[in-house]
Amino acid sequence: MEKNFVYKVTCNLFQEYYVEETGRSIHERALEHRRAASKLVFYGSNAFAAHYREKHDGFESDLSVNILEKSLGSTIKRKIREAMYIQQLQPSLNLKSECEEVRAFLIKID
C-alpha cells in the first residue's frame, strides 16, 4: 500500500475541508478520520470531530478523501507541501495552531 501523501478530507455535507500530510497509508488515515467523525468523545482535539460536534448534531459522517500529492518520501517534503497547500487552498477546518506547528517544524530544520 502506498504511503507518504498530502491529502484533503472533505465534509461533503458542508463542503468544508482539511489538508494534512501523512507518512502512513491513505486508507489508514481515512479510517481514522471517519472514526473521529463518528466517535466524537474519543477524538476531542481532532478537527473533524470538532466540526461534527458543532455542525452536524446527529447527522452521519459523509467524508471524502482526495490525494493532493503523493510519493513524498521524507517528512520535510511532506511538511513543506502541506504548508503550501494550506496556504494555497485556505482550508476552513485547519486550525491556526496546526499551521503554526508546520511553520515551527520548518523553522527547526532551517
mmCIF file of C-alpha atoms in Angstrom:
data_model
loop_
_atom_site.group_PDB
_atom_site.id
_atom_site.type_symbol
_atom_site.label_atom_id
_atom_site.label_comp_id
_atom_site.label_asym_id
_atom_site.label_seq_id
_atom_site.Cartn_x
_atom_site.Cartn_y
_atom_site.Cartn_z
ATOM 1 C CA MET A 1 0.000 0.000 0.000
ATOM 2 C CA GLU A 2 1.375 3.410 -0.943
ATOM 3 C CA LYS A 3 2.341 5.909 1.762
ATOM 4 C CA ASN A 4 3.671 9.473 2.042
ATOM 5 C CA PHE A 5 0.910 11.814 0.885
ATOM 6 C CA VAL A 6 -0.550 15.248 1.270
ATOM 7 C CA TYR A 7 -4.305 14.877 1.181
ATOM 8 C CA LYS A 8 -7.604 16.686 1.649
ATOM 9 C CA VAL A 9 -10.516 15.383 3.718
ATOM 10 C CA THR A 10 -13.851 16.976 2.788
ATOM 11 C CA CYS A 11 -17.116 17.072 4.712
ATOM 12 C CA ASN A 12 -19.483 16.533 1.808
ATOM 13 C CA LEU A 13 -22.487 17.952 3.668
ATOM 14 C CA PHE A 14 -20.931 21.369 4.321
ATOM 15 C CA GLN A 15 -18.156 21.365 1.698
ATOM 16 C CA GLU A 16 -15.591 22.206 4.358
ATOM 17 C CA TYR A 17 -12.222 20.532 4.251
ATOM 18 C CA TYR A 18 -8.950 19.849 5.961
ATOM 19 C CA VAL A 19 -5.449 19.432 4.485
ATOM 20 C CA GLU A 20 -2.878 17.171 6.114
ATOM 21 C CA GLU A 21 0.232 15.143 5.392
ATOM 22 C CA THR A 22 0.946 11.575 6.428
ATOM 23 C CA GLY A 23 3.680 9.008 6.163
ATOM 24 C CA ARG A 24 1.112 6.260 6.648
ATOM 25 C CA SER A 25 -1.270 4.780 4.111
ATOM 26 C CA ILE A 26 -4.148 6.914 2.896
ATOM 27 C CA HIS A 27 -6.559 4.086 3.705
ATOM 28 C CA GLU A 28 -5.418 4.049 7.340
ATOM 29 C CA ARG A 29 -5.789 7.829 7.697
ATOM 30 C CA ALA A 30 -9.210 7.855 6.006
ATOM 31 C CA LEU A 31 -10.455 5.273 8.509
ATOM 32 C CA GLU A 32 -9.135 7.383 11.383
ATOM 33 C CA HIS A 33 -10.932 10.494 10.087
ATOM 34 C CA ARG A 34 -14.184 8.548 9.746
ATOM 35 C CA ARG A 35 -13.788 7.196 13.282
ATOM 36 C CA ALA A 36 -13.139 10.712 14.584
ATOM 37 C CA ALA A 37 -16.316 11.962 12.907
ATOM 38 C CA SER A 38 -18.413 9.149 14.367
ATOM 39 C CA LYS A 39 -16.865 8.852 17.866
ATOM 40 C CA LEU A 40 -16.647 12.479 18.859
ATOM 41 C CA VAL A 41 -15.985 11.856 22.548
ATOM 42 C CA PHE A 42 -12.748 9.973 21.896
ATOM 43 C CA TYR A 43 -11.323 12.479 19.417
ATOM 44 C CA GLY A 44 -11.809 15.768 21.234
ATOM 45 C CA SER A 45 -8.974 17.730 19.625
ATOM 46 C CA ASN A 46 -9.437 16.323 16.126
ATOM 47 C CA ALA A 47 -10.561 18.949 13.579
ATOM 48 C CA PHE A 48 -13.246 16.710 12.094
ATOM 49 C CA ALA A 49 -14.586 15.698 15.491
ATOM 50 C CA ALA A 50 -14.905 19.389 16.395
ATOM 51 C CA HIS A 51 -16.595 20.131 13.060
ATOM 52 C CA TYR A 52 -19.114 17.295 13.519
ATOM 53 C CA ARG A 53 -19.803 18.277 17.125
ATOM 54 C CA GLU A 54 -20.514 21.885 16.120
ATOM 55 C CA LYS A 55 -22.405 21.460 12.849
ATOM 56 C CA HIS A 56 -23.900 18.025 12.387
ATOM 57 C CA ASP A 57 -25.929 17.407 15.531
ATOM 58 C CA GLY A 58 -26.547 13.704 14.917
ATOM 59 C CA PHE A 59 -26.029 13.551 11.153
ATOM 60 C CA GLU A 60 -23.940 10.647 9.926
ATOM 61 C CA SER A 61 -20.481 11.412 8.631
ATOM 62 C CA ASP A 62 -20.103 11.881 4.883
ATOM 63 C CA LEU A 63 -16.401 12.335 4.177
ATOM 64 C CA SER A 64 -14.304 12.045 1.070
ATOM 65 C CA VAL A 65 -10.526 11.794 0.977
ATOM 66 C CA ASN A 66 -8.527 13.011 -2.009
ATOM 67 C CA ILE A 67 -4.788 12.760 -2.504
ATOM 68 C CA LEU A 68 -3.308 16.121 -3.435
ATOM 69 C CA GLU A 69 0.231 14.863 -3.897
ATOM 70 C CA LYS A 70 1.923 11.506 -3.418
ATOM 71 C CA SER A 71 5.365 9.911 -3.302
ATOM 72 C CA LEU A 72 6.683 12.453 -0.816
ATOM 73 C CA GLY A 73 9.183 10.210 0.930
ATOM 74 C CA SER A 74 10.576 12.478 3.624
ATOM 75 C CA THR A 75 8.790 14.236 6.465
ATOM 76 C CA ILE A 76 10.378 17.521 5.403
ATOM 77 C CA LYS A 77 8.959 17.244 1.867
ATOM 78 C CA ARG A 78 5.511 16.368 3.216
ATOM 79 C CA LYS A 79 5.504 19.234 5.743
ATOM 80 C CA ILE A 80 6.609 21.752 3.120
ATOM 81 C CA ARG A 81 3.997 20.602 0.615
ATOM 82 C CA GLU A 82 1.312 20.517 3.326
ATOM 83 C CA ALA A 83 2.139 24.126 4.244
ATOM 84 C CA MET A 84 2.000 25.130 0.575
ATOM 85 C CA TYR A 85 -1.418 23.509 0.073
ATOM 86 C CA ILE A 86 -2.766 25.079 3.264
ATOM 87 C CA GLN A 87 -1.549 28.486 2.070
ATOM 88 C CA GLN A 88 -2.981 27.961 -1.422
ATOM 89 C CA LEU A 89 -6.331 26.350 -0.554
ATOM 90 C CA GLN A 90 -7.072 28.076 2.791
ATOM 91 C CA PRO A 91 -8.962 25.057 4.205
ATOM 92 C CA SER A 92 -11.645 26.040 6.681
ATOM 93 C CA LEU A 93 -11.036 23.146 9.082
ATOM 94 C CA ASN A 94 -7.290 23.516 9.567
ATOM 95 C CA LEU A 95 -6.691 25.216 12.872
ATOM 96 C CA LYS A 96 -4.262 28.080 13.200
ATOM 97 C CA SER A 97 -2.322 26.022 15.754
ATOM 98 C CA GLU A 98 -1.755 23.292 13.153
ATOM 99 C CA CYS A 99 -0.408 25.830 10.690
ATOM 100 C CA GLU A 100 1.896 27.147 13.413
ATOM 101 C CA GLU A 101 3.136 23.586 14.099
ATOM 102 C CA VAL A 102 4.066 23.198 10.431
ATOM 103 C CA ARG A 103 5.812 26.578 10.484
ATOM 104 C CA ALA A 104 7.704 25.680 13.684
ATOM 105 C CA PHE A 105 8.789 22.359 12.176
ATOM 106 C CA LEU A 106 10.130 24.107 9.085
ATOM 107 C CA ILE A 107 11.964 26.726 11.154
ATOM 108 C CA LYS A 108 13.668 23.973 13.179
ATOM 109 C CA ILE A 109 15.181 22.446 10.064
ATOM 110 C CA ASP A 110 16.353 25.767 8.662
#
